[in-house]
Coordinates of C-alpha atoms in Angstrom, one line a residue:
Chain A
M283 CA 131.6 -92.8 28.3
S284 CA 129.7 -93.3 25.2
F285 CA 128.2 -95.8 27.2
L286 CA 126.7 -93.6 29.3
N287 CA 125.9 -91.6 26.8
Y288 CA 123.5 -93.8 24.8
L289 CA 122.0 -95.6 28.9
I290 CA 121.5 -91.6 28.7
N291 CA 119.5 -91.6 25.4
G292 CA 117.5 -94.8 26.0
L293 CA 116.0 -93.3 29.2
S294 CA 115.4 -90.1 27.8
L295 CA 112.9 -92.3 25.2
G296 CA 111.8 -94.4 27.4
S297 CA 110.6 -92.0 29.3
V298 CA 108.2 -90.9 26.1
Y299 CA 107.4 -94.9 26.1
A300 CA 106.8 -94.0 29.6
I301 CA 104.2 -91.8 29.0
I302 CA 102.6 -93.2 26.6
A303 CA 102.2 -96.8 28.1
L304 CA 100.7 -94.6 31.3
G305 CA 97.7 -93.7 29.2
Y306 CA 97.3 -97.2 28.4
T307 CA 97.7 -98.7 31.5
M308 CA 95.1 -96.5 33.6
V309 CA 92.7 -96.4 30.4
Y310 CA 92.9 -100.3 30.5
G311 CA 93.1 -100.6 34.5
I312 CA 90.0 -98.3 35.1
A313 CA 87.8 -99.2 31.4
K314 CA 89.1 -102.1 31.1
M315 CA 89.8 -101.6 27.5
L316 CA 93.5 -101.8 24.8
N317 CA 93.1 -98.4 23.1
F318 CA 94.6 -99.3 20.4
A319 CA 94.1 -95.2 19.3
H320 CA 96.2 -93.9 21.8
G321 CA 99.3 -93.8 19.7
D322 CA 97.5 -91.8 17.4
I323 CA 96.4 -89.6 19.4
I324 CA 100.2 -88.6 19.8
M325 CA 100.7 -88.0 16.5
I326 CA 97.5 -85.4 15.7
G327 CA 99.1 -83.8 18.8
S328 CA 102.2 -82.8 17.0
Y329 CA 100.1 -81.9 13.7
I330 CA 98.6 -79.5 16.4
V331 CA 101.9 -78.7 17.5
Y332 CA 103.0 -77.8 13.6
T333 CA 100.2 -75.9 13.1
C334 CA 100.0 -73.6 15.7
M335 CA 103.3 -72.6 15.9
S336 CA 104.3 -72.9 12.7
M337 CA 101.3 -71.7 10.6
A338 CA 99.9 -69.4 13.4
G339 CA 102.7 -68.5 14.6
L340 CA 101.7 -69.2 18.3
H341 CA 104.1 -68.7 21.0
P342 CA 106.0 -72.6 21.8
A343 CA 104.0 -73.0 25.5
V344 CA 100.7 -71.8 23.9
S345 CA 100.8 -74.1 21.1
V346 CA 101.6 -76.8 24.1
L347 CA 98.7 -75.9 25.5
C348 CA 96.5 -76.0 22.5
A349 CA 98.2 -80.1 22.0
V350 CA 96.9 -81.3 25.6
A351 CA 94.0 -79.0 24.8
G352 CA 93.6 -80.4 21.1
C353 CA 94.0 -84.1 22.1
L354 CA 92.4 -83.8 25.7
L355 CA 88.5 -83.3 23.6
L356 CA 90.0 -85.4 21.2
G357 CA 90.3 -88.6 23.7
V358 CA 87.0 -87.6 25.3
V359 CA 84.2 -87.2 22.1
T360 CA 86.3 -91.0 20.5
E361 CA 85.1 -92.7 24.3
R362 CA 82.0 -91.2 24.3
V363 CA 81.2 -91.7 19.9
A364 CA 82.9 -94.9 19.6
Y365 CA 83.6 -96.7 22.8
R366 CA 81.1 -95.8 26.0
P367 CA 78.0 -97.5 23.4
L368 CA 79.7 -100.9 23.3
R369 CA 80.6 -101.4 27.1
G370 CA 78.2 -103.1 27.6
A371 CA 78.6 -105.6 24.5
S372 CA 78.4 -109.8 24.6
S373 CA 82.3 -108.8 24.3
S374 CA 85.5 -107.4 24.2
L375 CA 86.4 -108.0 20.7
A376 CA 83.8 -105.7 19.8
V377 CA 85.4 -102.6 21.5
L378 CA 89.3 -102.9 20.7
I379 CA 88.1 -103.7 17.0
T380 CA 86.8 -100.7 16.8
A381 CA 89.8 -98.9 18.6
I382 CA 91.5 -100.7 15.6
G383 CA 89.3 -98.4 13.3
V384 CA 89.8 -95.6 15.3
S385 CA 93.6 -96.0 14.8
Y386 CA 93.4 -96.2 10.9
L387 CA 90.3 -93.1 11.0
L388 CA 93.0 -90.3 12.4
Q389 CA 96.0 -91.4 10.8
N390 CA 93.7 -91.1 6.9
I391 CA 92.0 -87.3 8.5
A392 CA 96.1 -86.7 9.4
L393 CA 96.5 -87.6 5.7
L394 CA 94.0 -86.1 4.4
T395 CA 94.6 -83.2 5.7
F396 CA 98.3 -82.5 5.9
G397 CA 99.5 -84.6 2.8
A398 CA 101.3 -87.8 3.1
E399 CA 105.3 -86.1 3.2
P400 CA 106.6 -85.2 6.6
K401 CA 106.5 -82.0 7.9
A402 CA 109.6 -81.1 9.9
F403 CA 109.3 -80.2 13.3
T404 CA 111.1 -77.3 14.7
T405 CA 111.7 -78.8 18.6
L406 CA 110.1 -77.0 21.6
I407 CA 113.6 -77.0 23.5
G408 CA 116.1 -74.0 23.0
W409 CA 118.3 -75.5 25.4
K410 CA 121.8 -77.3 24.4
G411 CA 121.5 -78.9 27.6
I412 CA 125.0 -79.0 29.2
S413 CA 128.6 -81.1 29.4
L414 CA 130.1 -82.9 31.8
F415 CA 133.5 -84.7 32.2
D416 CA 135.0 -81.8 30.1
G417 CA 133.0 -82.7 26.8
A418 CA 133.0 -86.6 27.3
L419 CA 130.0 -86.7 27.8
M420 CA 127.3 -84.3 26.7
I421 CA 123.3 -83.7 27.8
R422 CA 121.1 -82.7 25.3
G423 CA 118.7 -79.6 27.0
T424 CA 115.8 -81.9 24.7
T425 CA 117.0 -85.3 27.1
I426 CA 116.9 -83.1 29.9
V427 CA 113.3 -81.9 29.9
T428 CA 112.1 -85.1 28.7
I429 CA 113.0 -87.9 32.2
G430 CA 112.7 -84.6 34.0
A431 CA 108.7 -84.2 32.2
S432 CA 108.0 -87.9 32.6
L433 CA 109.0 -88.1 36.6
L434 CA 106.8 -85.5 37.6
I435 CA 103.6 -86.8 35.6
L436 CA 104.4 -89.7 37.6
V437 CA 104.2 -88.2 40.7
G438 CA 101.8 -85.5 39.9
L439 CA 99.6 -88.5 38.9
E440 CA 100.5 -90.8 42.2
L441 CA 99.2 -87.6 43.8
F442 CA 96.0 -87.5 42.4
I443 CA 95.2 -90.8 42.4
N444 CA 95.5 -91.0 45.9
Y445 CA 95.1 -88.1 47.4
T446 CA 91.8 -86.4 44.9
K447 CA 88.0 -87.5 45.5
N448 CA 88.7 -88.4 41.5
G449 CA 91.9 -90.4 42.0
Q450 CA 90.1 -92.5 44.5
A451 CA 87.0 -92.4 42.2
M452 CA 89.3 -94.1 39.6
L453 CA 90.9 -96.2 41.5
A454 CA 87.5 -98.0 42.8
V455 CA 86.3 -97.9 39.7
A456 CA 89.0 -100.0 38.7
Q457 CA 88.3 -102.7 41.2
D458 CA 84.5 -102.6 40.8
K459 CA 82.0 -100.6 39.4
G460 CA 79.5 -101.7 40.8
A461 CA 80.2 -101.7 44.0
A462 CA 81.8 -98.1 43.1
T463 CA 77.8 -96.8 41.5
L464 CA 76.6 -97.6 44.3
M465 CA 79.2 -95.0 46.4
G466 CA 78.0 -92.5 43.9
I467 CA 80.6 -92.6 41.5
D468 CA 79.8 -91.9 38.1
V469 CA 81.3 -94.2 36.3
N470 CA 81.0 -92.6 32.7
K471 CA 82.1 -89.6 34.1
T472 CA 85.1 -91.1 35.5
I473 CA 86.4 -93.2 32.8
A474 CA 85.8 -89.7 31.0
L475 CA 87.9 -88.0 33.0
T476 CA 91.0 -91.1 32.3
F477 CA 90.9 -91.1 28.8
A478 CA 91.3 -87.0 29.2
I479 CA 94.6 -87.5 31.7
G480 CA 95.8 -90.7 29.2
S481 CA 95.0 -88.0 26.0
S482 CA 97.0 -84.5 27.5
L483 CA 99.8 -87.2 28.4
A484 CA 100.1 -88.9 24.6
A485 CA 100.3 -84.8 23.2
V486 CA 103.1 -84.0 26.2
A487 CA 105.0 -87.2 24.3
G488 CA 103.9 -86.4 20.9
V489 CA 105.7 -82.8 21.9
L490 CA 108.6 -84.8 23.6
L491 CA 108.6 -87.4 20.9
C492 CA 109.6 -84.9 18.2
S493 CA 111.4 -82.6 19.9
A494 CA 113.9 -85.8 19.9
Y495 CA 113.1 -87.4 16.0
P496 CA 112.1 -83.6 14.2
T497 CA 109.6 -84.9 11.9
I498 CA 105.2 -85.9 11.3
T499 CA 104.1 -87.8 9.5
P500 CA 100.7 -89.7 9.1
Y501 CA 101.9 -93.4 11.3
I502 CA 104.5 -91.4 13.3
G503 CA 102.4 -92.3 15.8
A504 CA 101.7 -96.4 15.5
M505 CA 105.3 -97.7 16.5
P506 CA 105.9 -95.2 19.9
G507 CA 102.3 -96.6 20.4
I508 CA 102.7 -99.7 20.2
K509 CA 106.0 -99.6 22.1
A510 CA 104.7 -98.4 24.6
F511 CA 101.6 -101.2 24.8
V512 CA 104.5 -103.3 24.8
A513 CA 105.9 -101.6 27.6
A514 CA 102.7 -101.4 30.1
V515 CA 102.1 -105.3 30.0
F516 CA 106.2 -105.2 30.8
G517 CA 105.6 -103.3 33.8
G518 CA 102.3 -105.2 34.4
I519 CA 99.5 -103.7 32.7
G520 CA 97.3 -101.7 34.9
S521 CA 99.6 -100.8 36.9
I522 CA 100.7 -96.7 37.4
P523 CA 105.0 -97.0 38.5
G524 CA 104.9 -100.6 35.7
A525 CA 104.1 -98.9 32.7
M526 CA 107.1 -96.4 34.5
I527 CA 109.3 -99.1 35.0
G528 CA 108.6 -101.2 31.6
G529 CA 108.9 -97.7 29.2
L530 CA 112.1 -96.9 30.8
V531 CA 113.1 -100.8 30.1
L532 CA 111.9 -100.9 27.1
G533 CA 113.2 -98.3 25.9
I534 CA 116.7 -98.6 26.6
V535 CA 117.2 -101.5 26.0
E536 CA 116.2 -100.2 22.5
I537 CA 119.4 -98.0 22.6
L538 CA 121.4 -100.6 23.6
S539 CA 120.4 -103.0 21.5
R540 CA 120.5 -100.5 18.3
T541 CA 124.3 -99.7 19.3
Y542 CA 125.5 -102.7 20.7
I543 CA 124.2 -105.5 18.7
S544 CA 122.1 -104.2 14.9
S545 CA 120.2 -101.1 14.3
Q546 CA 117.8 -103.4 11.9
L547 CA 117.3 -106.1 15.5
A548 CA 116.5 -103.0 18.0
D549 CA 112.7 -103.4 17.3
A550 CA 112.9 -107.6 17.2
I551 CA 114.1 -107.5 20.5
V552 CA 111.7 -104.9 22.1
F553 CA 108.7 -106.8 20.4
G554 CA 111.3 -110.7 21.7
I555 CA 110.7 -109.4 25.3
L556 CA 107.6 -108.9 25.1
I557 CA 107.6 -112.2 24.3
V558 CA 109.5 -113.3 26.8
V559 CA 107.3 -111.6 29.6
L560 CA 104.1 -113.2 28.3
L561 CA 105.9 -116.1 28.8
V562 CA 107.4 -116.2 31.6
K563 CA 105.2 -113.9 34.0
P564 CA 101.7 -113.5 32.4
T565 CA 101.1 -110.0 34.6
G566 CA 103.8 -108.4 34.0
L567 CA 106.7 -107.0 36.8
L568 CA 104.3 -105.8 38.5
G569 CA 100.9 -106.4 38.0
K570 CA 98.9 -108.2 39.8
R571 CA 97.5 -112.0 39.6
V572 CA 93.5 -111.8 39.0
M573 CA 91.8 -114.4 41.4
E574 CA 89.2 -116.1 39.7
K575 CA 86.4 -116.4 42.0
V576 CA 83.9 -119.8 41.8
Chain B
M135 CA 55.3 -93.1 56.2
R136 CA 56.3 -94.9 53.5
I137 CA 60.3 -94.6 52.6
L138 CA 61.0 -97.4 49.8
E139 CA 57.4 -98.3 48.0
I140 CA 57.3 -101.5 44.5
K141 CA 54.8 -101.4 42.6
N142 CA 54.5 -104.3 40.2
L143 CA 58.2 -104.2 39.2
S144 CA 59.5 -106.3 36.8
V145 CA 62.7 -107.4 35.9
H146 CA 64.3 -109.4 32.5
Y147 CA 67.2 -111.3 31.6
G148 CA 66.9 -110.9 27.6
V149 CA 64.4 -113.7 27.4
I150 CA 63.7 -114.7 30.7
Q151 CA 61.9 -112.8 33.3
A152 CA 63.6 -112.8 37.0
L153 CA 60.7 -110.8 38.5
K154 CA 57.1 -110.9 37.7
E155 CA 55.3 -107.6 38.7
I156 CA 55.9 -108.0 42.2
S157 CA 54.8 -105.5 44.4
F158 CA 56.0 -104.2 48.1
H159 CA 56.5 -101.1 50.1
V160 CA 58.7 -100.9 53.7
E161 CA 57.7 -98.5 55.9
E162 CA 59.9 -95.8 57.8
G163 CA 61.1 -97.5 60.5
E164 CA 60.8 -101.1 60.0
I165 CA 63.4 -104.2 59.1
V166 CA 61.8 -105.7 56.2
A167 CA 62.8 -109.7 55.1
L168 CA 62.7 -110.6 51.3
I169 CA 63.4 -114.2 52.3
G170 CA 63.3 -117.3 49.2
A171 CA 65.4 -120.3 48.1
N172 CA 68.3 -119.3 46.0
G173 CA 67.3 -117.7 43.2
A174 CA 64.0 -116.5 44.4
G175 CA 64.9 -113.0 42.7
K176 CA 65.9 -111.0 45.7
T177 CA 69.2 -109.6 44.7
T178 CA 67.2 -108.8 41.4
T179 CA 65.4 -107.4 43.3
L180 CA 68.0 -105.2 45.6
Q181 CA 70.4 -104.8 42.4
T182 CA 66.5 -103.5 40.6
I183 CA 65.9 -100.7 43.3
S184 CA 69.1 -99.0 43.7
G185 CA 69.2 -98.8 39.6
L186 CA 72.3 -101.3 39.4
L187 CA 69.7 -103.1 37.1
P188 CA 67.1 -101.4 35.5
A189 CA 63.8 -102.7 35.6
T190 CA 61.0 -103.2 32.7
G191 CA 58.5 -102.6 33.6
G192 CA 57.1 -100.5 37.7
E193 CA 57.7 -98.6 39.5
V194 CA 60.1 -97.5 42.2
I195 CA 59.4 -95.0 44.5
F196 CA 61.9 -94.0 47.3
H197 CA 60.3 -90.7 49.2
D198 CA 57.4 -89.8 47.3
T199 CA 59.9 -90.1 44.0
D200 CA 60.4 -92.0 41.1
I201 CA 63.2 -93.0 41.2
T202 CA 62.7 -95.9 38.3
R203 CA 65.0 -94.5 35.9
I204 CA 67.7 -92.9 38.0
P205 CA 70.9 -93.9 37.4
G206 CA 72.4 -95.9 40.6
H207 CA 75.2 -93.3 40.9
R208 CA 72.8 -90.7 42.4
L209 CA 70.5 -93.0 44.9
A210 CA 73.4 -92.5 47.2
G211 CA 73.6 -89.1 47.4
M212 CA 69.5 -89.3 48.4
G213 CA 69.6 -91.2 51.4
M214 CA 69.6 -95.1 49.7
A215 CA 72.5 -97.3 50.7
H216 CA 73.1 -101.0 49.4
V217 CA 75.4 -103.2 50.8
P218 CA 76.1 -106.0 48.7
E219 CA 75.8 -109.7 48.1
G220 CA 79.9 -111.2 49.1
R221 CA 80.4 -107.7 50.5
R222 CA 82.5 -106.1 47.4
V223 CA 85.0 -104.0 49.5
F224 CA 87.6 -102.6 47.5
P225 CA 90.1 -104.8 48.3
D226 CA 93.0 -103.2 46.6
M227 CA 92.7 -99.9 49.1
T228 CA 92.6 -99.9 52.9
V229 CA 89.8 -99.4 55.0
L230 CA 90.0 -95.8 55.4
Q231 CA 90.2 -95.3 51.7
N232 CA 86.6 -97.9 51.8
L233 CA 85.2 -95.7 54.4
R234 CA 86.5 -92.1 52.8
L235 CA 84.9 -93.5 48.9
G236 CA 81.5 -94.3 51.5
A237 CA 80.9 -90.8 51.6
F238 CA 82.0 -89.9 48.3
S239 CA 78.9 -88.7 47.6
R240 CA 77.7 -86.2 50.4
K241 CA 79.3 -82.2 50.3
D242 CA 79.6 -81.7 53.5
K243 CA 83.3 -82.7 54.9
A244 CA 83.4 -81.5 58.7
E245 CA 80.4 -83.8 58.8
A246 CA 81.9 -86.9 57.1
E247 CA 84.3 -86.8 60.0
S248 CA 81.8 -86.7 62.0
S249 CA 80.2 -89.4 60.9
L250 CA 83.3 -91.7 60.1
K251 CA 83.8 -90.7 64.4
E252 CA 79.9 -93.3 64.5
V253 CA 81.4 -95.9 61.9
Y254 CA 84.1 -96.6 63.9
R255 CA 81.8 -96.4 67.4
R256 CA 79.2 -98.9 65.9
F257 CA 82.6 -101.2 64.6
P258 CA 86.2 -100.9 66.8
R259 CA 87.4 -102.6 64.5
L260 CA 87.5 -101.1 61.9
E261 CA 89.5 -98.6 63.4
E262 CA 92.2 -100.8 65.0
R263 CA 92.1 -102.3 61.4
A264 CA 91.8 -98.8 59.5
M265 CA 95.3 -98.4 57.7
Q266 CA 94.7 -102.6 56.6
I267 CA 94.2 -103.4 52.8
A268 CA 90.6 -104.7 53.1
G269 CA 91.9 -107.1 50.9
T270 CA 92.9 -109.3 53.6
L271 CA 90.0 -108.5 56.2
S272 CA 88.3 -112.1 57.5
G273 CA 85.0 -112.2 55.8
G274 CA 83.3 -111.1 59.1
E275 CA 85.6 -107.5 59.2
Q276 CA 84.7 -107.3 55.3
Q277 CA 81.2 -107.6 55.8
M278 CA 81.2 -105.0 58.8
L279 CA 83.7 -103.2 56.3
A280 CA 80.3 -102.5 53.8
M281 CA 78.3 -101.5 56.0
G282 CA 80.0 -98.9 57.8
R283 CA 81.1 -98.1 54.1
A284 CA 77.4 -98.2 53.7
L285 CA 76.6 -95.4 56.7
M286 CA 78.5 -93.2 55.6
S287 CA 76.8 -91.6 53.1
R288 CA 74.2 -91.2 56.7
P289 CA 71.4 -93.3 54.5
R290 CA 67.8 -93.7 55.6
L291 CA 67.9 -96.5 53.9
I292 CA 69.9 -99.7 54.2
L293 CA 69.5 -102.3 51.6
M294 CA 71.3 -105.6 52.7
D295 CA 72.2 -107.9 50.5
E296 CA 72.8 -111.1 52.5
P297 CA 74.9 -110.8 54.9
S298 CA 75.2 -112.9 57.2
M299 CA 76.7 -115.6 53.5
G300 CA 80.3 -116.8 54.7
L301 CA 80.2 -116.3 58.0
S302 CA 80.6 -117.8 61.2
P303 CA 78.2 -118.8 63.7
I304 CA 79.8 -116.6 65.8
F305 CA 79.7 -113.4 63.1
V306 CA 76.3 -114.5 62.2
N307 CA 74.9 -113.2 65.3
E308 CA 77.8 -110.1 65.6
I309 CA 76.1 -108.4 62.5
F310 CA 72.6 -109.0 63.0
D311 CA 72.4 -107.6 66.4
I312 CA 74.3 -104.5 64.7
I313 CA 72.1 -104.7 62.1
G314 CA 68.7 -104.4 65.2
R315 CA 70.7 -101.1 67.0
L316 CA 71.4 -100.0 63.4
N317 CA 67.0 -99.9 63.5
E318 CA 67.0 -99.2 66.6
D319 CA 69.3 -95.7 65.9
G320 CA 66.7 -94.8 63.2
V321 CA 67.6 -96.5 60.2
T322 CA 65.2 -97.8 57.8
V323 CA 66.7 -101.5 56.8
L324 CA 65.3 -103.7 53.8
L325 CA 66.0 -107.0 54.3
V326 CA 67.6 -110.0 52.4
E327 CA 68.4 -113.2 52.9
Q328 CA 68.4 -117.4 52.8
N329 CA 68.8 -117.7 56.7
A330 CA 64.7 -116.9 57.0
K331 CA 65.8 -118.0 60.8
K332 CA 67.5 -114.6 61.6
A333 CA 65.8 -112.8 59.1
L334 CA 62.5 -113.5 60.7
S335 CA 64.3 -112.8 64.4
I336 CA 64.5 -109.3 64.0
A337 CA 62.2 -108.4 61.0
N338 CA 58.9 -106.5 61.8
R339 CA 57.9 -107.5 58.1
A340 CA 58.7 -110.4 55.9
Y341 CA 57.9 -111.0 52.3
V342 CA 58.4 -114.5 50.6
L343 CA 59.7 -115.1 47.0
E344 CA 59.4 -117.2 45.0
T345 CA 60.8 -117.9 41.5
G346 CA 60.1 -114.3 40.4
S347 CA 56.9 -113.7 42.3
I348 CA 55.6 -112.5 45.9
V349 CA 53.9 -115.9 47.2
L350 CA 53.3 -114.5 51.0
E351 CA 53.5 -111.8 53.3
G352 CA 53.1 -110.8 56.7
G353 CA 54.6 -110.0 60.1
A354 CA 57.9 -111.8 60.8
K355 CA 56.2 -113.5 63.9
E356 CA 53.4 -114.7 62.0
L357 CA 55.5 -116.3 59.0
M358 CA 57.6 -118.0 61.6
D359 CA 54.5 -120.0 62.7
N360 CA 52.9 -120.6 59.7
E361 CA 53.9 -124.5 58.8
Q362 CA 54.7 -124.0 54.9
I363 CA 57.7 -121.4 56.2
K364 CA 58.9 -124.0 58.5
K365 CA 58.8 -126.5 56.5
A366 CA 60.2 -124.9 53.4
Y367 CA 62.5 -121.6 54.7
L368 CA 63.1 -122.9 58.4
G369 CA 64.1 -126.5 58.3
E370 CA 61.6 -127.4 61.4

C-alpha cells in the first residue's frame, strides 16, 4: 500500500512539473526559444500569493487570481522587452543567454524585495483529503487538487488550441510564421498570447508547488523549472501531450527513486533520464523529426 | 483602374541590392506575369509587396493606399492574398483547418462559410480530402490547397509565386486553367513564373526581371514573339 502512496505522490509532483513543462513546450513550439526564466515566474507567483495572503490578508482565491494576473503581465512584459527585440537576431544563442539573464534578474529582484530567509507559505487547500482502505491509503487534498488541476489545464489547452481562432493561429505560427502572416495572423500578438498562457500556468504551478512544499525562497523556481524542461524534452519539446506525459513520468521517477534508491541520487537519476533520452530518441517520446528542406 | 502600383521599389539583403528601383503596375482584372531567371528578384518582389520583406526604398500602392510600411498581417484583410513559393500549407493541420485559416482576417462568419463552398466547388478534390493532413497531400493538391486557402479571404488581388514549381505537366495545365478561370471570375492576378511560356500564354501583360531590374515589358503576345525572349526564356 505504501508503494501506491508513493506513486500518488509522484503523480502529484509530476502534475506540477507537467504544468510548468506545458509553458516551456508552448513557448518553444511557437516562439522557437527556450525560456529559461520560466521557472522563476513560478517563484514570483508564489511570492505574490504570499504577499496577498500573509501581508494583505486577502482571500486565498483572490490571491491566486492576483498571482495569475501578475505572472501573466510579467510574462508578456519580459517577452516584449527582452525577447522580441532579439527575434530577428542572427544567432538564437542571443535570446537564450538573455533568458538566463532574465532568470537571474527575477531571482535578485525577489532577493532584494523579500530577503534571503525562507518565508512560510500557508497552504491554500484546507481539505484534509480522503482515506481509503480503512486508513491504509491516505490521499491528501493538495494531491487531489494538484492532479485535478493539471488534467483540467491539459483538457482546456487542447480545446483552446483545436477549437478557437487564436488557438489555430498559434498552431499556424508554430508551423510557418511567414505563411501565418499571409493569413492575416499577427505573429507578435500570437507569441505574446503564448507567453501570457505559459506564465499564467506557471503561477498556478507555483501555488500548487508551495501548497505541497510550503517554503518560499528566491530560488524555489530554478530546480522545478529545469526539471520541467527535462520533462518537456522527454515528452518531445513542442508537444503538449508530450509535456504532460513527460512531467508525470519525471515526477513518479523522482519520488520512487527518492524512496527506494537514494534521496541524494534522485535528482541525478532525473537528469540521467535526460541524457538517455537525448541519446536514444533525441526528439523525445511524442516529438516529431523535423525534416530539413533541401 | 489601377489595383497595384510599384514605384521605384528597392530591397536590400544586407549590402546586396536585390531590387533596383523597379516600377510596374497591375490594372484591375488583368493577369500580369513577372518572368525571369532564378535569382532575378521575382520572389523578393512579391514578398515585399505582401509585407514579408521590408522595402529599402520606393512605394507600393494598393488601391490608392500606400502599403509600403503596413505590416504584412493586415494586408489579407485589405483584399490582397499571396500564394507563396513552395505552397507553404500548414503541414500538420487538416485541409479544412488550412482553409479556415485562410479566412482568419474575416469577421463575417456566415459568408466565410459560403466562400468555403465556393472553394470546394472550384477544387472538388479539397472537399474529398477535407480531413486529410495537409502535409500528406501530393504537390499538385498542396498547390490547390494553397490557392484555395488564399481564396478564403475573398481577395481582389492574388499574388502567385511559381504555382507550377515541381508539378507534373498534367497538374501544371490544370493549375493554369484554374488561374485563368479565377481571372474570368474577376480576380486580378500577379503571377511570378519560371515557366515563361505557360505564364505568357495566360497573361495580358508581362515584365521581364533580370538581376533586380525590369529589362523588358509589354503585351504577353508581343513578348512571346520577341526574339530576345524566345532565346533566353522560351528555349526556342
